[in-house]
mmCIF file of C-alpha atoms and ligand atoms in Angstrom:
data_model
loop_
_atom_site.group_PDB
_atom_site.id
_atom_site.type_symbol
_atom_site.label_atom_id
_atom_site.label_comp_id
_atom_site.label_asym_id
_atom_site.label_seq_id
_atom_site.Cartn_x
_atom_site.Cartn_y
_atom_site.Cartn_z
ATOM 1 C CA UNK A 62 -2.259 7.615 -15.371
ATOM 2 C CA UNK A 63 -0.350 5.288 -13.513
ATOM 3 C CA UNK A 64 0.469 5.765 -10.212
ATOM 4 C CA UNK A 65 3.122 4.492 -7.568
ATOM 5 C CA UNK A 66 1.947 4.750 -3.963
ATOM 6 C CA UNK A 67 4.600 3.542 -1.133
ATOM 7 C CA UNK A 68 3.339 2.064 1.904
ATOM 8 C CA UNK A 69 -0.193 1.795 1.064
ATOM 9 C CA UNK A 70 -1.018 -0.808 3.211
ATOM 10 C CA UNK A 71 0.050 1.529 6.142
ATOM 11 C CA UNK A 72 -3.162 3.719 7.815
ATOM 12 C CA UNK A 73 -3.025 7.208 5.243
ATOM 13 C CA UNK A 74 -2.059 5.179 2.273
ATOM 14 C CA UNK A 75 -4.475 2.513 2.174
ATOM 15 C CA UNK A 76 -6.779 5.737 2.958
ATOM 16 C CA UNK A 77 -5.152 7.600 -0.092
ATOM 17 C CA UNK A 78 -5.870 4.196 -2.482
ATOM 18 C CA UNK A 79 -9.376 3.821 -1.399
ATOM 19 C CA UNK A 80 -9.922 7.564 -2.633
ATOM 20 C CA UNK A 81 -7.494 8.206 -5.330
ATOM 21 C CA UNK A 82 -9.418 4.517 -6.930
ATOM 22 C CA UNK A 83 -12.928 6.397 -6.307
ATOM 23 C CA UNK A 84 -12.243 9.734 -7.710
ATOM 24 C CA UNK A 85 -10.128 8.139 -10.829
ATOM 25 C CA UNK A 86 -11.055 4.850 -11.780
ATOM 26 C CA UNK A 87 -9.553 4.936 -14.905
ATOM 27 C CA UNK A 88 -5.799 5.227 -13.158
ATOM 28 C CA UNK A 89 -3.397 2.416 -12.325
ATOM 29 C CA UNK A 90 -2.105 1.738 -8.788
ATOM 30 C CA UNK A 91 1.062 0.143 -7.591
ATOM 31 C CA UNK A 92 1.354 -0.218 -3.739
ATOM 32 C CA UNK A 93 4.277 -0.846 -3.259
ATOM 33 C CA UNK A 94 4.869 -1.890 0.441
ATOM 34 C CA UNK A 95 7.747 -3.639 2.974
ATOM 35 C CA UNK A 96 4.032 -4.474 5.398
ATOM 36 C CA UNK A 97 6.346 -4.131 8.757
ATOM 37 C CA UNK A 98 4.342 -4.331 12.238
ATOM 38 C CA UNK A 99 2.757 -1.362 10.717
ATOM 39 C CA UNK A 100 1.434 -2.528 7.193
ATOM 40 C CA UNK A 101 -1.735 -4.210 6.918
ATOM 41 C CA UNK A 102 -3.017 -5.878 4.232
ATOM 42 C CA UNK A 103 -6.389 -6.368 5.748
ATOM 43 C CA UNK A 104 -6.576 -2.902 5.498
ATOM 44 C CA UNK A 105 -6.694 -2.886 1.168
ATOM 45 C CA UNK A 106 -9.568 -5.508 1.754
ATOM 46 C CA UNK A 107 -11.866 -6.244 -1.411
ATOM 47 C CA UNK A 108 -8.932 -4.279 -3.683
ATOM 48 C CA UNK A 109 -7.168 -7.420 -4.874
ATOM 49 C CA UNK A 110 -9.777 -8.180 -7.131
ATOM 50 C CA UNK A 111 -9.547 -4.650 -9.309
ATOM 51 C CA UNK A 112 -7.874 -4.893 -11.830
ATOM 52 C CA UNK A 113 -6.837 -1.341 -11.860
ATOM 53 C CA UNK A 114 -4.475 -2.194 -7.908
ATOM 54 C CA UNK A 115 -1.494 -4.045 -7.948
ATOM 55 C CA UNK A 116 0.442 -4.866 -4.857
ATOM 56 C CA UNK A 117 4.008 -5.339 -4.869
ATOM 57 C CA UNK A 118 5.334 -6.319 -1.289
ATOM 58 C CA UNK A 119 9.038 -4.838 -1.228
ATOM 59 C CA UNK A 120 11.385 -2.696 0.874
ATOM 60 C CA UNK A 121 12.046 1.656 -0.344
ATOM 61 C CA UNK A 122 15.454 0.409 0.584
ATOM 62 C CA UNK A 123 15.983 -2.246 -1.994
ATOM 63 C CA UNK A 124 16.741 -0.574 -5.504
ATOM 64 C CA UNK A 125 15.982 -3.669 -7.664
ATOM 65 C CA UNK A 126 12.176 -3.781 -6.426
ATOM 66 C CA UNK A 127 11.712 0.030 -6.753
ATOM 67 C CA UNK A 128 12.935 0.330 -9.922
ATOM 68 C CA UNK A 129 10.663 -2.590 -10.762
ATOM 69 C CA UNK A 130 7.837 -0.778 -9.366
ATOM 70 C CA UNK A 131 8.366 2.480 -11.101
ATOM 71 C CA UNK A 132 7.954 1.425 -14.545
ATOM 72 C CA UNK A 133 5.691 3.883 -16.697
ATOM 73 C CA UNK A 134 4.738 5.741 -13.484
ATOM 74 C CA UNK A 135 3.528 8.918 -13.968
ATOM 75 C CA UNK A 136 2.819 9.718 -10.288
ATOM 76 C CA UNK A 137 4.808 9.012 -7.286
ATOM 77 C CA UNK A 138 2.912 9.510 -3.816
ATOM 78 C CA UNK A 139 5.116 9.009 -1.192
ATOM 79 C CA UNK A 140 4.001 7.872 2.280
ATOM 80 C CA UNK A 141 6.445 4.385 3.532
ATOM 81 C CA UNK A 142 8.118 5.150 6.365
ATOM 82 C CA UNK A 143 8.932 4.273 9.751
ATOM 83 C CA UNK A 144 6.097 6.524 11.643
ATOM 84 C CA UNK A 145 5.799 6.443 15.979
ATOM 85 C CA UNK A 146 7.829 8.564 17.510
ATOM 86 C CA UNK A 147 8.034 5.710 20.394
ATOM 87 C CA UNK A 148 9.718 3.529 18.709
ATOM 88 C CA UNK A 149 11.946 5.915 17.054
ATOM 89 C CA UNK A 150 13.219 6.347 20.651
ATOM 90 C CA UNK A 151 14.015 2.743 21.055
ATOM 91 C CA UNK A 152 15.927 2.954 17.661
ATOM 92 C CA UNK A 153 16.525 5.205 15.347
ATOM 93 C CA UNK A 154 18.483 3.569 13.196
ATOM 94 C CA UNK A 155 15.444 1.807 10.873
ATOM 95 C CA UNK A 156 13.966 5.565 11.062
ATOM 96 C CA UNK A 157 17.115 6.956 9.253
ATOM 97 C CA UNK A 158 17.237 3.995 6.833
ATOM 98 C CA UNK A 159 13.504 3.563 5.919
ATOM 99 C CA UNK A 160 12.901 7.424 6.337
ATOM 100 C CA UNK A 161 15.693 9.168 4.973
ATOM 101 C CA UNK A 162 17.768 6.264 2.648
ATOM 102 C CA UNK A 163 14.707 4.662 1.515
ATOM 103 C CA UNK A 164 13.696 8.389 0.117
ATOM 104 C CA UNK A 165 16.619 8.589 -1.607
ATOM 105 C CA UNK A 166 16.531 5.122 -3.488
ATOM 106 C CA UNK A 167 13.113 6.401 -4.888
ATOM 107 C CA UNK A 168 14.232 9.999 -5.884
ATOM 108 C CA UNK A 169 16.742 7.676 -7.488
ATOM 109 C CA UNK A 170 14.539 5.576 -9.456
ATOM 110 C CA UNK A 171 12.122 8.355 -10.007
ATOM 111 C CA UNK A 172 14.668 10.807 -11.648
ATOM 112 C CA UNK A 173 15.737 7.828 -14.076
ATOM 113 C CA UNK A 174 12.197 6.801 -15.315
ATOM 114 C CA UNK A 175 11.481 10.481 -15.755
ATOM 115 C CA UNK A 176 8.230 10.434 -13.494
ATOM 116 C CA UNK A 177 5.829 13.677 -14.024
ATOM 117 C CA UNK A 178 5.638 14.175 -10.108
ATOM 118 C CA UNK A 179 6.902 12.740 -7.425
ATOM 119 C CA UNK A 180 4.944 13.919 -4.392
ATOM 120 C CA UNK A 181 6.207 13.515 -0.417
ATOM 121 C CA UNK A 182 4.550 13.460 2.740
ATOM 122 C CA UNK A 183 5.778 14.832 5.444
ATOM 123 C CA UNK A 184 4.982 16.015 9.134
ATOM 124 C CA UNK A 185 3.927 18.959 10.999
ATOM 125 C CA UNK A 186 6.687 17.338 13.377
ATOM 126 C CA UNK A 187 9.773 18.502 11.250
ATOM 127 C CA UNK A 188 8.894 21.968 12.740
ATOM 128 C CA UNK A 189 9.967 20.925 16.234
ATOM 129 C CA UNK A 190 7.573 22.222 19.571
ATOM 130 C CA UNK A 191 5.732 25.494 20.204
ATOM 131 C CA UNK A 192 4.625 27.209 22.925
ATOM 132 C CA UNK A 193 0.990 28.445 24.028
ATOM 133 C CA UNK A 194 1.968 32.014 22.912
ATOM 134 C CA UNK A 195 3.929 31.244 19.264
ATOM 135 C CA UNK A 196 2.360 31.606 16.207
ATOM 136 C CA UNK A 197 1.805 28.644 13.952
ATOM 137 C CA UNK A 198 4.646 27.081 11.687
ATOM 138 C CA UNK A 199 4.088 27.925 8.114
ATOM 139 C CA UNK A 200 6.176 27.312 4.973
ATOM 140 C CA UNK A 201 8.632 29.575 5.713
ATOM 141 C CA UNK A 202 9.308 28.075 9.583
ATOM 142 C CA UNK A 203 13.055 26.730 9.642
ATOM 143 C CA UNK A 204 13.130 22.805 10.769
ATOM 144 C CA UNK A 205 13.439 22.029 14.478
ATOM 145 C CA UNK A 206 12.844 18.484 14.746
ATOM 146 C CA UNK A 207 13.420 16.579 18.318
ATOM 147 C CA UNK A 208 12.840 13.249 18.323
ATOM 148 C CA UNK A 209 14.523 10.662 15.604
ATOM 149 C CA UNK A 210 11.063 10.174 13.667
ATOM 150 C CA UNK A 211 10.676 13.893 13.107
ATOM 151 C CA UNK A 212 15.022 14.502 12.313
ATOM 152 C CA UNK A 213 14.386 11.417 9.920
ATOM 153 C CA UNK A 214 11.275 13.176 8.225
ATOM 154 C CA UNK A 215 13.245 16.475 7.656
ATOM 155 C CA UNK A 216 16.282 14.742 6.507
ATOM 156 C CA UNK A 217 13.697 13.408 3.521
ATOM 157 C CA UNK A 218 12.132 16.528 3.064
ATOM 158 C CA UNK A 219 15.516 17.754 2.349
ATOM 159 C CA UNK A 220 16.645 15.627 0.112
ATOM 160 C CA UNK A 221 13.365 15.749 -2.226
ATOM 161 C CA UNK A 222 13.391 19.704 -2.522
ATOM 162 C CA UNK A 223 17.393 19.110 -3.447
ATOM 163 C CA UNK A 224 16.665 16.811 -6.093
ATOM 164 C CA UNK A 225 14.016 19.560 -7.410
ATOM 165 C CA UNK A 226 16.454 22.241 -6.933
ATOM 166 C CA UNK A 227 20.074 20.177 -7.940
ATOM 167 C CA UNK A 228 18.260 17.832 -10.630
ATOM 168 C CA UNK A 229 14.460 19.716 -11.419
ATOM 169 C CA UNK A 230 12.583 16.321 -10.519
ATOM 170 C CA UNK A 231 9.306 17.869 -10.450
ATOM 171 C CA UNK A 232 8.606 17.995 -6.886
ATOM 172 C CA UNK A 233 5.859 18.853 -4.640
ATOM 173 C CA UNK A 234 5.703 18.214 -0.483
ATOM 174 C CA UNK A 235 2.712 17.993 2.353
ATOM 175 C CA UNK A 236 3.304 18.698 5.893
ATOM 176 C CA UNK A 237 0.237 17.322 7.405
ATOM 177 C CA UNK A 238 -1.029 17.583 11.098
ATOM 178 C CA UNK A 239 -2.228 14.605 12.596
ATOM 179 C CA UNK A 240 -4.670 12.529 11.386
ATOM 180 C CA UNK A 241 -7.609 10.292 12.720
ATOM 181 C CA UNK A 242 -9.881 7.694 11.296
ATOM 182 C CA UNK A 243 -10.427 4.133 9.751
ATOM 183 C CA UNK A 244 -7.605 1.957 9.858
ATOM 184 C CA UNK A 245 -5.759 3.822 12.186
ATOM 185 C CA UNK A 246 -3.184 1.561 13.748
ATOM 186 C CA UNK A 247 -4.141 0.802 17.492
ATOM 187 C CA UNK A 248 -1.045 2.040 18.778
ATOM 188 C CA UNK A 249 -1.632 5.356 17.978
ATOM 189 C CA UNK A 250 -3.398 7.885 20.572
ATOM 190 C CA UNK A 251 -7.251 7.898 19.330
ATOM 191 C CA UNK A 252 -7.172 4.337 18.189
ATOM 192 C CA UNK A 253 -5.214 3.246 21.041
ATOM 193 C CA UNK A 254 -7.890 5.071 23.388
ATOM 194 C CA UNK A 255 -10.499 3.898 21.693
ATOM 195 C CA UNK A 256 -10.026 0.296 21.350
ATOM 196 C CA UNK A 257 -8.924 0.658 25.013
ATOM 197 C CA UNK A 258 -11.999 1.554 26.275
ATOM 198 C CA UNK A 259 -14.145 -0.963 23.842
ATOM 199 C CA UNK A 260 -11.991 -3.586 25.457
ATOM 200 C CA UNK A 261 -12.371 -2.264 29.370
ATOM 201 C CA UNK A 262 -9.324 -1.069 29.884
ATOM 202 C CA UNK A 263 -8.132 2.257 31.140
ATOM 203 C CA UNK A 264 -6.790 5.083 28.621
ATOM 204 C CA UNK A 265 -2.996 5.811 29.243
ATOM 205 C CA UNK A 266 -2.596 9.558 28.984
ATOM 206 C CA UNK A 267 1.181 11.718 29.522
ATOM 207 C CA UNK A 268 1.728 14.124 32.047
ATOM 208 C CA UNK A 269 -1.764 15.906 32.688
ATOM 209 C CA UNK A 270 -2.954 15.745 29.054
ATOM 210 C CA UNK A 271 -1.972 19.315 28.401
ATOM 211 C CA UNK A 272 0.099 18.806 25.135
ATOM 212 C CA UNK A 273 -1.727 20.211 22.051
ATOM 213 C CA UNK A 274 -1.701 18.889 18.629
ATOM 214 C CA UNK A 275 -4.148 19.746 15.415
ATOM 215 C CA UNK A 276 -6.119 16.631 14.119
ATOM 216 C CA UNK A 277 -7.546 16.330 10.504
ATOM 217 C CA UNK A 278 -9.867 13.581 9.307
ATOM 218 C CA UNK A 279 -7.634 10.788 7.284
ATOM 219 C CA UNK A 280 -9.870 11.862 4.099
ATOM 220 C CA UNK A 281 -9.384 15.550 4.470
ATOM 221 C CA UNK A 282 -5.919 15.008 4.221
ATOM 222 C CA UNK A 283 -6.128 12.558 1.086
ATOM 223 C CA UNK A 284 -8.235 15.476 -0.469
ATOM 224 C CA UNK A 285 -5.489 17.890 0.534
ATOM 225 C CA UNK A 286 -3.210 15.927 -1.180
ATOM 226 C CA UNK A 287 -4.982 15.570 -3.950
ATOM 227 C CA UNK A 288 -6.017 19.777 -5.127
ATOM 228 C CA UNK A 289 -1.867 19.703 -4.373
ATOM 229 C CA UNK A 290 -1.054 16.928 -7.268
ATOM 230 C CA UNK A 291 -3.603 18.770 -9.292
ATOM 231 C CA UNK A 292 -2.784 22.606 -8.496
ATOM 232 C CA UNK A 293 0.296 22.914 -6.838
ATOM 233 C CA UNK A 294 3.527 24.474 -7.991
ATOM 234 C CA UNK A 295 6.721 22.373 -8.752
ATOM 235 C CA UNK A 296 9.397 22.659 -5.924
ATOM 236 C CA UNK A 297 6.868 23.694 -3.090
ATOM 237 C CA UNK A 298 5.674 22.494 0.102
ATOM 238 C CA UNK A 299 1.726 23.078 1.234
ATOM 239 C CA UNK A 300 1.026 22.656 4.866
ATOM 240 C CA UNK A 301 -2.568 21.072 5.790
ATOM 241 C CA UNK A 302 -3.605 21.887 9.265
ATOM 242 C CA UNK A 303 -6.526 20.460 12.220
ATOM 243 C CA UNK A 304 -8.537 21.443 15.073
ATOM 244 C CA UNK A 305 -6.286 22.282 17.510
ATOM 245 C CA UNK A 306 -6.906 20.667 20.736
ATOM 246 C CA UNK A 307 -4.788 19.515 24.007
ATOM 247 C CA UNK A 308 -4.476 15.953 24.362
ATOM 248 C CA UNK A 309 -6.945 15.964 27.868
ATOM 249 C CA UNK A 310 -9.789 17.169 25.263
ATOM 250 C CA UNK A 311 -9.309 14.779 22.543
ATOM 251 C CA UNK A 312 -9.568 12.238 25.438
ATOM 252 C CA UNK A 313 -12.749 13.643 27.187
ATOM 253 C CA UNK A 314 -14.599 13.431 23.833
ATOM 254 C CA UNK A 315 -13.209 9.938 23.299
ATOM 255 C CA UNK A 316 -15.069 9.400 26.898
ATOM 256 C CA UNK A 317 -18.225 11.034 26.347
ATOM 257 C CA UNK A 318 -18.529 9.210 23.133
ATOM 258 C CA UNK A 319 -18.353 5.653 24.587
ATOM 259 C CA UNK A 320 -19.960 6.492 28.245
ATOM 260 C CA UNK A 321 -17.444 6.491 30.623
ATOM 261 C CA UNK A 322 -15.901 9.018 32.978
ATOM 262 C CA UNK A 323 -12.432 10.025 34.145
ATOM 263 C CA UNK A 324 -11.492 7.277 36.403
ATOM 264 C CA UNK A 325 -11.232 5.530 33.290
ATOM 265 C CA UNK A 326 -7.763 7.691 32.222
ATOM 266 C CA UNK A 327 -4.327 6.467 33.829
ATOM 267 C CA UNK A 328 -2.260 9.075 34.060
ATOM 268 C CA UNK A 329 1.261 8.193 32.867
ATOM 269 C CA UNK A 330 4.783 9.808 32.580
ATOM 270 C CA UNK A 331 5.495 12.212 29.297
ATOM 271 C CA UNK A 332 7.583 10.231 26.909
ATOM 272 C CA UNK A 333 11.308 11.919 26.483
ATOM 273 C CA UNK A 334 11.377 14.816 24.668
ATOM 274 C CA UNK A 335 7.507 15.589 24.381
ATOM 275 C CA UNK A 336 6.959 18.020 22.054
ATOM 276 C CA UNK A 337 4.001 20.468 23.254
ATOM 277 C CA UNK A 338 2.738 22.448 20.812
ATOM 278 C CA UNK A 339 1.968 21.683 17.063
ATOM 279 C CA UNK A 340 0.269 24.455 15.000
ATOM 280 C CA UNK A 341 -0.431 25.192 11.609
ATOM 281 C CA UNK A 342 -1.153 27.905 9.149
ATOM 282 C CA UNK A 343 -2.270 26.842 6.216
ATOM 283 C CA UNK A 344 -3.259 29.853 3.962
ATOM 284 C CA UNK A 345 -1.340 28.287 0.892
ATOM 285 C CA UNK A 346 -2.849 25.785 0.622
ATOM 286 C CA UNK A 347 -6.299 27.025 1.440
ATOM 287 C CA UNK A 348 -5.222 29.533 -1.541
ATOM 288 C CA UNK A 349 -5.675 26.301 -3.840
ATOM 289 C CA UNK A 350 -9.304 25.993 -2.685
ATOM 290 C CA UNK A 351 -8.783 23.095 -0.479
ATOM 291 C CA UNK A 352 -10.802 22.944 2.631
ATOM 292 C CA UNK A 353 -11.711 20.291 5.626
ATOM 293 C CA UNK A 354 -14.914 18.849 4.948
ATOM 294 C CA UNK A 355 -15.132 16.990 8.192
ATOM 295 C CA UNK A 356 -15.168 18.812 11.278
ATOM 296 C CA UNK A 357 -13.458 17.072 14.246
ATOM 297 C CA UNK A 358 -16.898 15.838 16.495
ATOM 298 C CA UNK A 359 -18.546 13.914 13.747
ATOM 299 C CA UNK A 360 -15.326 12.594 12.079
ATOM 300 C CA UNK A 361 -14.090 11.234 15.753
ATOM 301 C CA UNK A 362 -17.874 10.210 16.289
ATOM 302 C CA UNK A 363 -17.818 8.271 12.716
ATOM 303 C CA UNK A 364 -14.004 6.927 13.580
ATOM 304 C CA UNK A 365 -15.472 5.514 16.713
ATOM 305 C CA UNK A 366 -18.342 3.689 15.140
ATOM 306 C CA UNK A 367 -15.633 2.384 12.968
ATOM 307 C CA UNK A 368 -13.502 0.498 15.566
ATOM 308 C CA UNK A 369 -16.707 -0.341 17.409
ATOM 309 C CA UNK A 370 -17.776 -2.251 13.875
ATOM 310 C CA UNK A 371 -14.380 -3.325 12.851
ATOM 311 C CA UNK A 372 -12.728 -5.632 15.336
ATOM 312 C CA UNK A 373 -11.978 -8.272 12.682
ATOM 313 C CA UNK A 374 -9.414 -5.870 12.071
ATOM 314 C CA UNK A 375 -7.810 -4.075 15.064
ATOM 315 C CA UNK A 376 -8.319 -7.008 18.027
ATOM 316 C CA UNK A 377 -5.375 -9.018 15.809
ATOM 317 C CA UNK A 378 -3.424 -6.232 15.854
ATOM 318 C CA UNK A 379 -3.188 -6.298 19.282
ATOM 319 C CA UNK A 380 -3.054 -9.329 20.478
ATOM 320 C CA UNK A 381 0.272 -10.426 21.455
ATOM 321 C CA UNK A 382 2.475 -6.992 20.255
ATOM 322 C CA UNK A 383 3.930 -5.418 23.047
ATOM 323 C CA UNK A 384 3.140 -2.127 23.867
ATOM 324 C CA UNK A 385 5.923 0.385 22.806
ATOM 325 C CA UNK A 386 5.212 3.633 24.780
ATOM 326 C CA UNK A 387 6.118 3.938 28.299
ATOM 327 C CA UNK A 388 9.035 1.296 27.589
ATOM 328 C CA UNK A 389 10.819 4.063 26.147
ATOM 329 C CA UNK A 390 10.547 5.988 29.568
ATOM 330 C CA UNK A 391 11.448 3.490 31.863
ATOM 331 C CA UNK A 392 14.366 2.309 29.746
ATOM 332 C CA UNK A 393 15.928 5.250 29.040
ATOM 333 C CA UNK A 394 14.060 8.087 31.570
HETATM 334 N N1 NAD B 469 -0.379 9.486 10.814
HETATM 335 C C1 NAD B 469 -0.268 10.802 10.903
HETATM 336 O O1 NAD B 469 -0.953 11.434 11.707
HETATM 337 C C2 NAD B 469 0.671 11.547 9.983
HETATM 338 C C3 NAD B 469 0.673 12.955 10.005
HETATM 339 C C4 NAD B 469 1.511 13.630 9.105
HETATM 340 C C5 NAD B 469 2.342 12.934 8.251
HETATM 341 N N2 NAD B 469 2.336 11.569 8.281
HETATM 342 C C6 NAD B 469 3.199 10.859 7.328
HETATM 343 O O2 NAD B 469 2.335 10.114 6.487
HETATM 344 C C7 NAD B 469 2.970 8.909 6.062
HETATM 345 C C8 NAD B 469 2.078 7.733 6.368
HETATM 346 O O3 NAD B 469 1.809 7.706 7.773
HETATM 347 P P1 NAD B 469 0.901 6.553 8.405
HETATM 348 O O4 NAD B 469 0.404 7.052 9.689
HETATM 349 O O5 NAD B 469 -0.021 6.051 7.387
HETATM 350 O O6 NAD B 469 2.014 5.429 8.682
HETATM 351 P P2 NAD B 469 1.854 3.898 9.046
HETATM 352 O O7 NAD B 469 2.912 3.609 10.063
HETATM 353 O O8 NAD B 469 0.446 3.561 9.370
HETATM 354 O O9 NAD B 469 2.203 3.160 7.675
HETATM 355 C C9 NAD B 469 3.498 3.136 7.136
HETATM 356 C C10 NAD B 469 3.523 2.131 6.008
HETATM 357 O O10 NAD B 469 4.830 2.149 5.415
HETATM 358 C C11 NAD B 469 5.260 0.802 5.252
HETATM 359 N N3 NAD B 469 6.733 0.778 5.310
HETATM 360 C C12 NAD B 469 7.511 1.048 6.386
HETATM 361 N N4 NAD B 469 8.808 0.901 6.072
HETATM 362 C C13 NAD B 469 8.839 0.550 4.753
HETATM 363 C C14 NAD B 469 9.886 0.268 3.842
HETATM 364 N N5 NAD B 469 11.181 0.307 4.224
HETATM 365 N N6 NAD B 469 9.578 -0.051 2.571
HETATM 366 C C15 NAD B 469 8.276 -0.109 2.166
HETATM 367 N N7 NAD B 469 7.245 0.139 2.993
HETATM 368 C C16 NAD B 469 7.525 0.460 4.275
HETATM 369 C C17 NAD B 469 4.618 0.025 6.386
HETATM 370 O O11 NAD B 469 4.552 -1.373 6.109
HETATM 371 C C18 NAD B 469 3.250 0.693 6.464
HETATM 372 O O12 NAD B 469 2.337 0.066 5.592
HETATM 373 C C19 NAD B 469 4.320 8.864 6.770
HETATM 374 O O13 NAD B 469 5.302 9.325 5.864
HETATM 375 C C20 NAD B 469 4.158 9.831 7.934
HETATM 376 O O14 NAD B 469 5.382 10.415 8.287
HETATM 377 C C21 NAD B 469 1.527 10.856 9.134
#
């Protein structure tokens, strides 16, 4: 089996090849990857030399290399995209192209070389904000999205269940909460936190910490992803939920973990348009037999020891980016 992965050198896809190489070693991987601010290629370390991994460093956008890479693919998995909702502030436009144009050159390509499955990740975040008292999204919950990052993830969505529905490109779609673990780029909220702290500084949390998302451990989610390639039905979409927790908690256990106490959070303005609430239901896919195997203390407890191991990899990644978070705030606030 060969199979395409796009933007593998990003945190859930180089994730996704260390598995998918584990559980199959017989298959073929092409990673096919623009490696923006977000890509790493530290993070596919010791992969070059299988001979099963192939790395092709190209744009979703660009026709030419995608139908290059999609030559006797069986398998499409379909993570590249433009992914914090902080930037997507600051411009939307590479959201809408990467996210939403970039889809379509691969259903494209995909549709043309006949591929057996071409499966897309998405976000909880197409689903828009809840509050304390709604009930989870589930398959059936009509898209809401409110910041450019999530309208540019449900503008993809759409377009791949169209080209199942208008064309019958075997289809099948993830909407995953959010995930933690290795390779986790530091400007995201646990890694950001955590290498934060390692390096002395202050943790900068919005408003008083009482938004609530659902967190699943990065290989959870590659498993999920996995019983949904192998068991799910053409044309549908499986949501994969986390423990739900409000962003103060999260940050108190990052805390404990590493010995410090409160003084250590700055607390800083929401960003616009915070969403409050994500929640998920995730019956259908549990239906499938898929299950977390890591619950949320040990996986954030591993994740730590991670980053606290791993500087070689993280400390360039900061160094010398600026910070896109409160920017957005001040700017446009
Ligand atoms: N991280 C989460 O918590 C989470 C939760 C649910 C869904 N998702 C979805 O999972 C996918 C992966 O998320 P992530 O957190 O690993 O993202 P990431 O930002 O860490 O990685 C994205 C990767 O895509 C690549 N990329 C970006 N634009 C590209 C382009 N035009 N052409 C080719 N490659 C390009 C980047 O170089 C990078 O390697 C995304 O589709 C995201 O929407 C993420």
């Amino acid at each position: 089996m060969k199979v395409l992965i796009t933007g593998g050198a990003g945190f859930i896809g180089s994730n996704f090849i260390r598995y998918w190489l584990k559980n199959y070693p017989k298959d073929w991987i092409v990673n096919l990857d623009k490696l923006t601010y977000a890509g790493h290629i530290e993070s596919l370390k010791g992969l070059q030399s299988n001979p099963n991994y192939q790395f092709i460093k190209g744009d979703i956008c660009d026709e030419k290399i995608v139908e290059k890479s999609m030559k006797g693919v069986d398998i499409v998995v379909h993570f590249a995209a433009e992914t914090h909702v902080d930037r997507s502030i600051i411009d939307p436009t590479v959201f809408v192209k990467t996210n939403v144009l970039g889809t379509n050159v691969l259903l494209d390509s995909a549709l043309k070389n006949k591929v057996k499955r071409f499966h897309h990740i998405s976000t909880d975040e197409v689903y828009g904000s809840l509050g304390l008292d709604d009930s989870p999204f589930t398959e059936e919950t009509n898209f809401a999205p409110r910041s450019p990052y999530a309208a540019s993830k449900s503008g993809a969505e759409q377009l791949v269940i169209a080209y199942f529905i208008t064309y019958g490109l075997p289809v099948t779609v993830t909407n995953c909460a959010d995930n933690f673990g290795p390779f986790h780029d530091p400007e995201k909220l646990i890694p950001r936190f955590v290498t934060n702290l390692l390096m002395g500084k202050k943790v900068p949390l919005m408003g008083e910490g009482e938004n609530i998302r659902e967190w699943l451990y990065v290989k959870d989610h590659c498993r999920a992803i996995d019983f949904v390639l192998n068991k799910g039905t053409l044309g549908e979409k499986y949501l994969i939920s986390g423990t739900e927790l409000t962003n103060m908690e999260v940050t108190k256990k990052i805390l404990a973990l590493l010995g410090k106490d409160k003084s250590w959070i700055e607390f800083v303005e929401h960003r616009l348009g915070h969403d409050f609430r994500y929640a998920i239901n995730d019956s259908k896919l549990r239906e499938l037999g898929w299950m977390p195997q890591m619950n949320f203390d040990k996986g954030l407890e591993q994740t730590i020891e991670w980053y606290k191991k791993n500087g070689w990899w993280w400390k360039p990644l900061i160094n010398g980016r600026p910070i896109v978070d409160r920017v957005a705030q001040k700017s446009y606030g």
